[in-house]
Tab-separated table of C-alpha atoms and ligand atoms in Angstrom:
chain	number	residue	atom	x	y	z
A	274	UNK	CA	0.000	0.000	0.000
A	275	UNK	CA	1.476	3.277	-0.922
A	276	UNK	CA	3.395	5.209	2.033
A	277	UNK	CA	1.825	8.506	2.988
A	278	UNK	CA	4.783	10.032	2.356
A	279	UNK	CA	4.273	9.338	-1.400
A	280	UNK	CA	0.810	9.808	-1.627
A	281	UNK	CA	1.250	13.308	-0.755
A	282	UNK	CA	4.160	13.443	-2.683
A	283	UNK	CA	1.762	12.482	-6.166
A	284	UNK	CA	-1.425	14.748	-5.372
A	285	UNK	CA	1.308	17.623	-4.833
A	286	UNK	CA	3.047	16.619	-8.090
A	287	UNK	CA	-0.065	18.017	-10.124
A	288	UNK	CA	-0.447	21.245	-8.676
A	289	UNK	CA	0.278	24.696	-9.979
A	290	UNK	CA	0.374	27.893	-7.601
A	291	UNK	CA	-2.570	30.170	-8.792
A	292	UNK	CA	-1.909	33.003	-10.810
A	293	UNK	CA	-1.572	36.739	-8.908
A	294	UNK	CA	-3.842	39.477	-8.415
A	295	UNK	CA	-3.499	43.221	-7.150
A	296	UNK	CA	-5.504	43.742	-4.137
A	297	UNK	CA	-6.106	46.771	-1.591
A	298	UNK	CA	-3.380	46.238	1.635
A	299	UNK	CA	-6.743	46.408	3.901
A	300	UNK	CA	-7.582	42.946	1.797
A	301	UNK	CA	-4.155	41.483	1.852
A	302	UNK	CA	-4.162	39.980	6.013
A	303	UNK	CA	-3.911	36.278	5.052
A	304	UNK	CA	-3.244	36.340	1.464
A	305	UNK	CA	0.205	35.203	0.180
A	306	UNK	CA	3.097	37.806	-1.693
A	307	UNK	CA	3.755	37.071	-4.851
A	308	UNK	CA	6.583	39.429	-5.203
A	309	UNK	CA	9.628	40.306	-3.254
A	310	UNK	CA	8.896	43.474	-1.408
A	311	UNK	CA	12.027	45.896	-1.399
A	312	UNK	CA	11.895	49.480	0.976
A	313	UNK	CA	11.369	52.238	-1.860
A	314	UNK	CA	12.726	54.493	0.980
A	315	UNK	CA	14.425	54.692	4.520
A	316	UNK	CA	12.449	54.129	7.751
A	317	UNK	CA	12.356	56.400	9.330
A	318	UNK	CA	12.382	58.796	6.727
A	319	UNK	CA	13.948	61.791	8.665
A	320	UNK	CA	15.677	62.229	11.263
A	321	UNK	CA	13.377	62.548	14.489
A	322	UNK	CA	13.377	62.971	17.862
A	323	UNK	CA	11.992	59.951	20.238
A	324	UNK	CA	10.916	61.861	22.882
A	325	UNK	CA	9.058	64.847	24.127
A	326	UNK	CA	12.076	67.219	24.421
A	327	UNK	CA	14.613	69.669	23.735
A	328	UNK	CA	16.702	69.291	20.742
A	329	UNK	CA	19.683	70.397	21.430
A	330	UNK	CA	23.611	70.140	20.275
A	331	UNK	CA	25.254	67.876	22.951
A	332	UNK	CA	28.301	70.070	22.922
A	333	UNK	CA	26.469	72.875	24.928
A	334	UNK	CA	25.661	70.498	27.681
A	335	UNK	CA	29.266	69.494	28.413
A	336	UNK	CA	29.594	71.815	31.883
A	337	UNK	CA	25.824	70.943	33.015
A	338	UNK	CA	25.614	69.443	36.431
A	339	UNK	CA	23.494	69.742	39.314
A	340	UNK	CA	26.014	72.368	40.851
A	341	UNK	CA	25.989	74.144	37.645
A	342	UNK	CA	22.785	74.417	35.577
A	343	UNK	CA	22.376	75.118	32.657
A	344	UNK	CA	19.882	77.484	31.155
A	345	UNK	CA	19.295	77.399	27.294
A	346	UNK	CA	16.462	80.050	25.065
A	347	UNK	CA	14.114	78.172	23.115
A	348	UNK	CA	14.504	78.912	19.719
A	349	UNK	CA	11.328	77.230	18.182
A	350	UNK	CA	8.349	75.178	19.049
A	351	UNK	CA	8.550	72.234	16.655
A	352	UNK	CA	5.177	70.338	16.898
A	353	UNK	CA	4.221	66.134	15.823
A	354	UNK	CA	3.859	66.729	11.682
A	355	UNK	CA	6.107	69.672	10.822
A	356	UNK	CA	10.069	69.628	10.102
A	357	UNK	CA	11.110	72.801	11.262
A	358	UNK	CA	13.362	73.887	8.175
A	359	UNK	CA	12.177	77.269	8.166
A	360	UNK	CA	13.779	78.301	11.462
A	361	UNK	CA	17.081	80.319	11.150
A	362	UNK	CA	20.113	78.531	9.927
A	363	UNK	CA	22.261	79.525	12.624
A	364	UNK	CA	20.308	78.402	15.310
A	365	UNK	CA	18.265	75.541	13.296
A	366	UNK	CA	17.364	72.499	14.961
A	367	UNK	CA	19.181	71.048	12.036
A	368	UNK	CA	22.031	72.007	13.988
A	369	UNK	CA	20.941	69.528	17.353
A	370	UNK	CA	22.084	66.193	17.806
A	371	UNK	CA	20.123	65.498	20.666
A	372	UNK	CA	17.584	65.186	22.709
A	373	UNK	CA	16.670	66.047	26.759
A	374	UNK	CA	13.073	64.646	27.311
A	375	UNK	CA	11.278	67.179	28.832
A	376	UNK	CA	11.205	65.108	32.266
A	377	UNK	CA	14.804	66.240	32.792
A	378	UNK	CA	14.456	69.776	32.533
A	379	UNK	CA	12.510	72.157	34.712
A	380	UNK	CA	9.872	72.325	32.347
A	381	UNK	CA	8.161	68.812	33.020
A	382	UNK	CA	4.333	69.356	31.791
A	383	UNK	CA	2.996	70.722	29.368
A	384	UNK	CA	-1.033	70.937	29.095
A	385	UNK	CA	-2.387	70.980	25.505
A	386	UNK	CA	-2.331	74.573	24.140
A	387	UNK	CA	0.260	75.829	26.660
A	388	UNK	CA	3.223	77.780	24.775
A	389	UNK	CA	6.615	76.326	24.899
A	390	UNK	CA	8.924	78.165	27.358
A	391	UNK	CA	11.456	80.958	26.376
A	392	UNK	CA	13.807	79.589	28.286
A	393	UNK	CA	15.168	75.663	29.738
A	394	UNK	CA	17.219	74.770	32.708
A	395	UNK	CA	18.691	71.393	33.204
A	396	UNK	CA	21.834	70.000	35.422
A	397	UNK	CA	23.078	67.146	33.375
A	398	UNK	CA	25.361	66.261	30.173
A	399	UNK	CA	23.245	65.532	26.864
A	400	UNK	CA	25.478	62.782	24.770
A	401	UNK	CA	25.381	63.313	21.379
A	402	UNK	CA	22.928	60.933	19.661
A	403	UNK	CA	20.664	60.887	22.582
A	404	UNK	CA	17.157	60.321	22.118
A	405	UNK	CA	17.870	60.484	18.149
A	406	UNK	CA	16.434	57.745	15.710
A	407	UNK	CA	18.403	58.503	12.691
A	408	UNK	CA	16.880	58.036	9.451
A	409	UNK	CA	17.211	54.632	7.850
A	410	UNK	CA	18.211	53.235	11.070
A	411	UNK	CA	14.960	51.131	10.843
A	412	UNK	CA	15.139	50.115	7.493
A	413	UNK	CA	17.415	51.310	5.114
A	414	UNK	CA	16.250	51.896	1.256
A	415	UNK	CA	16.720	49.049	-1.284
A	416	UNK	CA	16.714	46.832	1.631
A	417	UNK	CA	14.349	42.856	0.841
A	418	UNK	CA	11.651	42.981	3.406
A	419	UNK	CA	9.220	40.653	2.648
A	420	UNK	CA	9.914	37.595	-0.118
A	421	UNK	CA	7.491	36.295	-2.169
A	422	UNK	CA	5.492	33.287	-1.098
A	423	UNK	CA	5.116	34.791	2.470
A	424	UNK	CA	2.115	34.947	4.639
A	425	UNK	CA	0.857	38.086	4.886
A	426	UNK	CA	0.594	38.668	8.898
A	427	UNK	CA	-1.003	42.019	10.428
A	428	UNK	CA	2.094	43.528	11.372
A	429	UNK	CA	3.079	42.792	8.159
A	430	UNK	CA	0.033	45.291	7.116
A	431	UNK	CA	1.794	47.668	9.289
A	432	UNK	CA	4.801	47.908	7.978
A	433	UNK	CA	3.939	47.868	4.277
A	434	UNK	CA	1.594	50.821	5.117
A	435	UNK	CA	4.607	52.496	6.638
A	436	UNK	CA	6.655	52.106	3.315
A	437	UNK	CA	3.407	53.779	1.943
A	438	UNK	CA	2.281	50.585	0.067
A	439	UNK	CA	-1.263	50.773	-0.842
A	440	UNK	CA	-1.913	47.776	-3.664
A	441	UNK	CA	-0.345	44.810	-3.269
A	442	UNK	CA	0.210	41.565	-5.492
A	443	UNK	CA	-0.766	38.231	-3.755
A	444	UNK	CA	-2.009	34.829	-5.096
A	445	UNK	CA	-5.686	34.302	-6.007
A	446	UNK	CA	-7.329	32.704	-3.548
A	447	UNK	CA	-7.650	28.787	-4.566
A	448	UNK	CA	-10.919	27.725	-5.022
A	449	UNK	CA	-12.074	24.433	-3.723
A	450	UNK	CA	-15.232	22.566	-4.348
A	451	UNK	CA	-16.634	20.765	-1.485
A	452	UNK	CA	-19.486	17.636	-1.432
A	453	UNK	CA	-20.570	15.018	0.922
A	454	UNK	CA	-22.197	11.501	-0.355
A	455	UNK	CA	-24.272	9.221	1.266
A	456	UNK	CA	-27.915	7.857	1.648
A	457	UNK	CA	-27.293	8.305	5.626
A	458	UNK	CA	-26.977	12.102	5.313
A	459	UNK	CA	-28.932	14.718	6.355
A	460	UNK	CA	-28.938	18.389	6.315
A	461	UNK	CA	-28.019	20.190	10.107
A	462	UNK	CA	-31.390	21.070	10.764
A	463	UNK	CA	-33.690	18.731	9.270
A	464	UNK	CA	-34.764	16.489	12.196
A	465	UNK	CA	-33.137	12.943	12.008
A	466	UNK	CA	-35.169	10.093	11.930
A	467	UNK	CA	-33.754	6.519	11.946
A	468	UNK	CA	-30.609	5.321	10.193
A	469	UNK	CA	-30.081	8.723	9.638
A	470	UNK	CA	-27.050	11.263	10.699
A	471	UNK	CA	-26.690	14.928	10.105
A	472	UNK	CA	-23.753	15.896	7.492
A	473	UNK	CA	-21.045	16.891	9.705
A	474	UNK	CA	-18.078	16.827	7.805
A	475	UNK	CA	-19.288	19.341	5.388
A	476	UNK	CA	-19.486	21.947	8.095
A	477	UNK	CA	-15.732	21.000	9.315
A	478	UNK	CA	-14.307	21.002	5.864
A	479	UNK	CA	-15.750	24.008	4.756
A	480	UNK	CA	-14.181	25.646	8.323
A	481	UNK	CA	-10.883	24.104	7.630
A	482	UNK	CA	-10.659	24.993	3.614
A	483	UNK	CA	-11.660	28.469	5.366
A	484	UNK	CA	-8.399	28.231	7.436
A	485	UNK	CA	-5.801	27.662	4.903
A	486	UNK	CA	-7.634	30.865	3.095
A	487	UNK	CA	-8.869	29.095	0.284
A	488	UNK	CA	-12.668	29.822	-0.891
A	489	UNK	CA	-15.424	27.181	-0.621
A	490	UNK	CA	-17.941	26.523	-3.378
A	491	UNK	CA	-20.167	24.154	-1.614
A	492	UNK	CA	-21.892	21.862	-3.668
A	493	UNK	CA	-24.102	20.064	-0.699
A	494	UNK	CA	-24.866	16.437	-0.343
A	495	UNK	CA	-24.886	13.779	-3.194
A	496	UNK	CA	-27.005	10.579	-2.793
A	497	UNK	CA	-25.282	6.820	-3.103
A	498	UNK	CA	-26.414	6.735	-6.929
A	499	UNK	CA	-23.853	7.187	-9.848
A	500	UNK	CA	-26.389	9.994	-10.832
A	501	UNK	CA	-26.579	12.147	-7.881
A	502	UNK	CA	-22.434	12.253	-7.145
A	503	UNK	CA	-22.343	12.943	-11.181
A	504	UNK	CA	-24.458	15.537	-10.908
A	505	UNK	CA	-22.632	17.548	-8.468
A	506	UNK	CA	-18.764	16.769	-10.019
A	507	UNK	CA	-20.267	18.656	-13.043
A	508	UNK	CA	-21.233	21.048	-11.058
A	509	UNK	CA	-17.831	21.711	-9.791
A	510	UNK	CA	-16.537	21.668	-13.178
A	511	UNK	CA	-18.658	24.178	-14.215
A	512	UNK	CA	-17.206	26.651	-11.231
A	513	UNK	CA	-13.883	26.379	-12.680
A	514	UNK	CA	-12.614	25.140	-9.572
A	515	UNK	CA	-8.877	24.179	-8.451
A	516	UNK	CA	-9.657	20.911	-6.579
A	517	UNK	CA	-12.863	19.171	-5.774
A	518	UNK	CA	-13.158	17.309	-2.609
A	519	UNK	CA	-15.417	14.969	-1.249
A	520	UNK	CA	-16.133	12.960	1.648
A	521	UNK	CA	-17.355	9.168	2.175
A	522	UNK	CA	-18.297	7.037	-0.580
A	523	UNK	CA	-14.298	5.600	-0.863
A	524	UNK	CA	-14.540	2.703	1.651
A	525	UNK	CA	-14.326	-0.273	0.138
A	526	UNK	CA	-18.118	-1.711	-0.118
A	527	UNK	CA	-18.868	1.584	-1.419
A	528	UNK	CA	-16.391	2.791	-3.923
A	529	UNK	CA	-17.962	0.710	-7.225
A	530	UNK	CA	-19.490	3.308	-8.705
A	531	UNK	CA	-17.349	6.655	-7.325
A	532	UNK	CA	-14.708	4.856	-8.872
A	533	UNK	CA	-16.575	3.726	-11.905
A	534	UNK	CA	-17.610	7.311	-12.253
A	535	UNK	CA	-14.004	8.625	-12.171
A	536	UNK	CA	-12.551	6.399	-14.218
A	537	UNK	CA	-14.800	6.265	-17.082
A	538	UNK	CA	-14.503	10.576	-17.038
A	539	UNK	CA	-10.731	11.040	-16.155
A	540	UNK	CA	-8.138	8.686	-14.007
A	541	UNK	CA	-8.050	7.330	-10.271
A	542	UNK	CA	-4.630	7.626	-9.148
A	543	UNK	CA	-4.564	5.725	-5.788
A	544	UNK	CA	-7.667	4.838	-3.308
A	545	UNK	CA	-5.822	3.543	-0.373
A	546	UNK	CA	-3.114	5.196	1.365
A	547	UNK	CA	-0.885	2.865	4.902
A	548	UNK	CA	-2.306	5.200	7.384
A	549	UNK	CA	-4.682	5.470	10.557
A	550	UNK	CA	-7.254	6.743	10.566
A	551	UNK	CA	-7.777	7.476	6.822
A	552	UNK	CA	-6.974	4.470	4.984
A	553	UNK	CA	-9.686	4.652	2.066
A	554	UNK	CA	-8.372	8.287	0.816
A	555	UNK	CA	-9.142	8.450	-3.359
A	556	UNK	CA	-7.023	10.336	-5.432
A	557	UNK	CA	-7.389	11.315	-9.113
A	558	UNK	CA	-8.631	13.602	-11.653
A	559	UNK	CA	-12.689	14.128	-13.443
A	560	UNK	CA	-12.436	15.829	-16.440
A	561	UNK	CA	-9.478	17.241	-15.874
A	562	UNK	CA	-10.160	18.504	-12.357
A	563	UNK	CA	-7.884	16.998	-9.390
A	564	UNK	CA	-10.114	14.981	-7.027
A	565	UNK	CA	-9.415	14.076	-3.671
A	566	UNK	CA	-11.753	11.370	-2.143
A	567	UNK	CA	-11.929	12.170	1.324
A	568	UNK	CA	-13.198	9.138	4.016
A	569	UNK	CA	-16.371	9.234	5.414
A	570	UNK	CA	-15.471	8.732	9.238
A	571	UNK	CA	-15.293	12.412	10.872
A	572	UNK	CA	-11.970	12.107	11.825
A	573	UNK	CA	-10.569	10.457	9.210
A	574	UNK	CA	-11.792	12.925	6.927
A	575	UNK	CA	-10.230	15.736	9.216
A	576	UNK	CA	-6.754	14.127	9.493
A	577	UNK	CA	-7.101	13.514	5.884
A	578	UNK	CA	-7.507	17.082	4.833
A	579	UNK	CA	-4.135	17.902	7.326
A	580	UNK	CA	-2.041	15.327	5.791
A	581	UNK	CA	-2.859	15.648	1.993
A	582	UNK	CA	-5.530	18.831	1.300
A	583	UNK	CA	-3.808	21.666	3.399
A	584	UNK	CA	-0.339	21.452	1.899
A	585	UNK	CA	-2.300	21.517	-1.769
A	586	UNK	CA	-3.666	24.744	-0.103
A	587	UNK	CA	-0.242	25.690	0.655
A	588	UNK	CA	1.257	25.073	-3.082
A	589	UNK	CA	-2.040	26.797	-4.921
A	590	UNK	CA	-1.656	29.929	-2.963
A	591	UNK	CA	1.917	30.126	-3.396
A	592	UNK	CA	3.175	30.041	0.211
A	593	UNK	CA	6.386	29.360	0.682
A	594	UNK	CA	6.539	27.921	4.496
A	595	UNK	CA	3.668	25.550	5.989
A	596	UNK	CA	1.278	26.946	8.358
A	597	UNK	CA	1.067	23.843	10.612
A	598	UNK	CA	4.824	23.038	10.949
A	599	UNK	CA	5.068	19.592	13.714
A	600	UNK	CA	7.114	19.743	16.458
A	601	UNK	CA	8.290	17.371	18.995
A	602	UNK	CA	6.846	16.003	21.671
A	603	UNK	CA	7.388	13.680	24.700
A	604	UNK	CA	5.095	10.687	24.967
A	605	UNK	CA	3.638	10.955	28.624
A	606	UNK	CA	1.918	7.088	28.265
A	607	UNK	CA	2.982	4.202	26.340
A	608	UNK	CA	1.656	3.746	22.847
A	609	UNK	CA	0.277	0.993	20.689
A	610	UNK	CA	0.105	1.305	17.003
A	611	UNK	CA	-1.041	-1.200	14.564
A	612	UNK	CA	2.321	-0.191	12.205
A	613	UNK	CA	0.168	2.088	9.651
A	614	UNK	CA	1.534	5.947	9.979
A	615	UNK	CA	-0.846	6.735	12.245
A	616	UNK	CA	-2.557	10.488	13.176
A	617	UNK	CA	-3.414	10.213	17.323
A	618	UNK	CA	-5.579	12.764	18.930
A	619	UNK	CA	-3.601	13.991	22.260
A	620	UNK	CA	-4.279	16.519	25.139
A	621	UNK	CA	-0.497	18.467	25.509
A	622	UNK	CA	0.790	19.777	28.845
A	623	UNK	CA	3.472	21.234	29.878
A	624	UNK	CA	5.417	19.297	32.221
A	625	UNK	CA	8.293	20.817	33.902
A	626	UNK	CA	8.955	22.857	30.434
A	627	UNK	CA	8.149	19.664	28.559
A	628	UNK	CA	5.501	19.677	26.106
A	629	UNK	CA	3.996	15.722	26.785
A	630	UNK	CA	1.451	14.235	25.280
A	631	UNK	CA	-1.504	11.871	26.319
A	632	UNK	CA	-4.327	9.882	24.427
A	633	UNK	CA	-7.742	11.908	24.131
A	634	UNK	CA	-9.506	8.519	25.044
A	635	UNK	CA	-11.201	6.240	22.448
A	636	UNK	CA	-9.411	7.034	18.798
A	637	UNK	CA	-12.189	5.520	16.687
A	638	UNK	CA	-12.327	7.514	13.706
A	639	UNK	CA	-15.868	8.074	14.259
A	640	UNK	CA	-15.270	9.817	17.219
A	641	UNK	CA	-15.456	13.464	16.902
A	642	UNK	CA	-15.519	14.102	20.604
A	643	UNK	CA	-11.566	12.691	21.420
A	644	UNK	CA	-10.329	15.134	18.339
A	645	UNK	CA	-12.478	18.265	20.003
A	646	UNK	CA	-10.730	17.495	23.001
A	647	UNK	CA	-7.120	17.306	21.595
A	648	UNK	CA	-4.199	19.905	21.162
A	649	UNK	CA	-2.422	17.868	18.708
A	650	UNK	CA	-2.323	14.618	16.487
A	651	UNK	CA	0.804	12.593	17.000
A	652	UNK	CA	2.395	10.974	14.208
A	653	UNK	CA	3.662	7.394	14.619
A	654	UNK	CA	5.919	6.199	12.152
A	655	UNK	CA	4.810	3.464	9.930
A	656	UNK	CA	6.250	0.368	10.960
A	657	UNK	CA	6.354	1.535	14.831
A	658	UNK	CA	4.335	-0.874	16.975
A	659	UNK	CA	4.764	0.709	20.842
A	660	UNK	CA	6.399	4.128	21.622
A	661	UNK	CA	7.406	3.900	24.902
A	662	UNK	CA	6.537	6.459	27.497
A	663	UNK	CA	9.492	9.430	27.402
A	664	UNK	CA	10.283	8.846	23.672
A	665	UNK	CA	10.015	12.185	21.552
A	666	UNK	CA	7.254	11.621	18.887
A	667	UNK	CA	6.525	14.723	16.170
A	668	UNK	CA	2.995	15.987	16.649
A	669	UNK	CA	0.520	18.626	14.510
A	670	UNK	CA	-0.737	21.424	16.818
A	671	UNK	CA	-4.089	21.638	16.249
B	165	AMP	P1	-18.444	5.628	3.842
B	165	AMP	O1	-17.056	5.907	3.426
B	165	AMP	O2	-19.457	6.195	2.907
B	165	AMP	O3	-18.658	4.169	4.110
B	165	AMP	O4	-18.657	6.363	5.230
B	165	AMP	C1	-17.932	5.979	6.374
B	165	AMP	C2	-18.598	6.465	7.629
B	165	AMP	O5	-18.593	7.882	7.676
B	165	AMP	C3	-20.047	6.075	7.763
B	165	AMP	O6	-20.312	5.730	9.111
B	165	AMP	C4	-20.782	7.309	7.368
B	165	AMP	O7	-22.066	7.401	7.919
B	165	AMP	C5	-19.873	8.387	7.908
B	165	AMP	N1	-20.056	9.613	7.151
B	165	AMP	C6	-20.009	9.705	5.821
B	165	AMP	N2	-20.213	10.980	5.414
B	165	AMP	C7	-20.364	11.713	6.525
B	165	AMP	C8	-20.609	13.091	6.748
B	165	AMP	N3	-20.697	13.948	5.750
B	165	AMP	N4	-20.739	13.516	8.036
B	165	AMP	C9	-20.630	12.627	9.043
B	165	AMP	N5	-20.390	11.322	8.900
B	165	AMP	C10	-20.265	10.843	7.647
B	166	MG	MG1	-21.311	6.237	2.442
C-alpha cells in the first residue's frame, strides 16, 4: 500500500500555484506575496526625535551638572507633523544632535495649548545621539523585506503601510469545491429520523478549507447513486474550480461506482493510502479537475484534509513555508500502534517545560468528541508498533 509520504508526494506533483492578483493592503491579512517586497525608501524617513524634548547640540551640555545648571532660550516650538526647516540657519534644529526629554528639565508638563517656554534649565550632560532615531536606522532603502510566497501577517500590514504601500500583489485565492455523499446524510437542521445522521463533515471542511484561506464553493450532499455524485462533479466543473473534494463514498463496499464514475470521465490515481485513521483516501482527476476522495469517518476525513488537502492549499496559494509546521513532543503514556503511519488525537501539557502528550480517550475515527478534546495529532511512524513512554514523537498542533 502506498506510504503517505508518497501519496502526498503524487497529489502535490499536479499542482500549480494560482496566478496573482493586485488587491487593496486592507484585503491582503492572510493572502500570500507574490513578489519580493524591497523598501522604496528609509524608515524612518527623517531624522526625528523619540521623545518629548529639547533638541539640542550635545556640545552645549558638556559643563551641566546639578552644581551648575544650565539654562538654554528656546529657539522654536517644533510640533508632531512639521520639520522645522524654516527656522534660522544659525540656530536651526538642524544644527541639534540630541535630545533632553522634557522630564529632565525644569519644564516637566505641558497641558495641551500651553506655549513652549522661552527659556530651559537642566543639570546634566546631553550625549550626542541621545534620544535620536536617525533616518534609515529602521530600514534602510533598497533593503528585501518581505519575499514572495510569504504569509501576509497584520504587522506585516503595518509595515507595508509604513513604506506607503497601498496595492499589493498576492495569489488568487484557490478555489475548492466541497461535497458530501451518502444515503445516511442529512442536512443540520432537518430532524433525524432513523438510520439517519446529520452531514457533519461538510461543516468541518468548509471551516478548515476556510483556514488555509482558500474559498469554498459548496456543492451540498450527493445521494449513493452514480447519478446524484455525477451531478454535483459537473457542477464543480462548471465553477472552474482548483480541486474538488469529497467525503465518504471511498470505503471499500462503497467505492464501485465513485470509482466507476471517475474512471470512465478522467483517471483514479490511488484509493488507499498505509495510514490510521484514513486508509480509504481516493485520489485522481474528473475531467481534468484533481479529485481528492476524502473518508467518510469524521476524523478520518479531518486528518485527511491535514495530511494531503492543506499542503495543496499551501502550493495553490503560493506560500512558501507551511502553516502547521510539527514539532516534537514527549510521549507521557505508552503507545500501541497497529504499524500504519498513524494520526493520534492527544491533550499536551506542559510538564516541567516539557511539552507531553496523552491519548484523548477512544481514537475511533468516528469519534469526533476525542479530536475536540485534543491539542495535537501525533504521528507514529509506519512500521512503529509501541512508543514507549518518554520517547520524543513529532505531533501537529491543532
Ligand atoms: P463511507 O465511506 O461512505 O462508508 O462512510 C464511512 C462512515 O462515515 C459512515 O459511518 C458514514 O455514515 C460516515 N459519514 C459519511 N459521510 C459523513 C458526513 N458527511 N458527516 C458525518 N459522517 C459521515
Ligand atoms: Mg457512504
Amino acid at each position: 500500500m502506498l506510504s503517505v509520504t508518497e501519496a502526498r508526494e503524487r497529489i502535490l506533483s499536479v499542482f500549480q500555484t494560482t496566478a496573482s492578483e493586485t488587491i487593496s493592503l486592507i484585503e491582503s491579512s492572510g493572502r500570500i506575496l507574490a513578489v519580493d517586497i524591497a523598501a522604496a525608501n528609509d524608515l524612518p524617513l527623517f531624522n526625528n526625535s523619540a521623545m518629548d524634548g529639547f533638541a539640542i547640540r550635545s556640545v552645549d551640555s558638556s559643563n551641566a551638572a546639578p552644581a551648575s545648571p544650565l539654562t538654554l532660550s528656546v529657539v522654536a516650538d517644533i510640533p508632531a507633523g512639521s520639520a522645522g526647516a524654516h527656522y534660522d540657519r544659525r540656530t536651526s534644529p538642524a544644527g541639534a544632535d540630541a535630545v533632553i526629554p522634557v522630564e529632565h528639565t525644569d519644564f516637566n508638563e505641558r497641558s495641551a495649548g500651553q506655549p513652549a517656554p522661552q527659556h530651559v534649565t537642566f543639570t546634566r550632560i546631553v550625549k550626542t545621539g541621545e534620544n535620536i532615531r536617525l533616518r534609515g536606522t529602521d530600514l534602510p532603502a533598497g533593503n528585501m523585506v518581505l519575499k514572495k510566497g510569504h504569509f501576509l501577517k497584520p504587522q506585516d500590514l503595518g509595515l507595508l503601510a509604513m513604506l506607503g504601500i497601498a496595492n499589493i500583489q498576492v495569489y488568487k485565492k484557490p478555489r475548492i469545491a466541497l461535497l458530501s455523499t451518502g444515503d445516511e446524510l442529512l442536512k443540520v437542521d432537518e430532524p433525524l429520523t432513523a438510520g439517519k445522521i446529520h452531514d457533519s463533515n461538510s461543516y468541518a471542511l468548509a471551516a478548515l478549507i476556510e483556514s488555509a484561506n482558500a474559498e469554498v464553493i459548496y456543492l451540498g450532499i450527493a445521494n449513493d447513486t452514480r447519478e446524484s455524485v455525477k451531478s454535483l462533479l459537473q457542477k464543480a466543473i462548471a465553477e472552474n474550480v482548483d480541486l474538488i473534494v469529497s467525503s465518504a463514498g471511498v470505503s471499500v463496499c462503497a467505492f464501485d461506482f465513485v470509482q466507476d464514475l471517475i474512471e470512465s470521465n478522467g483517471s483514479l490515481n490511488f484509493w488507499r493510502v498505509n495510514m490510521r485513521p484514513g486508509k480509504p483516501l481516493a485520489f485522481g482527476e474528473y475531467n481534468g479537475k484533481p479529485f481528492i476522495g476524502l473518508p467518510g469517518n469524521p476524523v478520518s476525513a479531518f486528518v485527511g484534509f491535514e495530511v494531503f488537502v492543506r499542503p495543496v492549499l499551501e502550493k495553490l496559494s503560493g506560500r512558501s513555508d507551511r502553516s502547521k509546521p510539527t514539532v516534537k513532543v514527549r510521549c507521557g503514556e505508552e503507545i500501541e500502534s497497529d504499524g500504519r503511519e498513524s494520526y493520534l488525537r492527544a491533550k499536551i501539557r506542559n510538564e516541567n517545560g516539557i511539552h507531553t502528550a496523552t491519548l484523548t480517550g477512544n481514537q475511533g475515527s468516528g469519534n469526533l468528541l476525542s479530536l475536540v478534546q485534543a491539542d495535537a495529532l501525533l504521528i507514529i511512524p509506519a512500521g512503529v508498533k509501541c512508543v514507549p513512554v518518554g520517547q520524543e514523537v513529532d505531533a501537529i498542533l491543532l
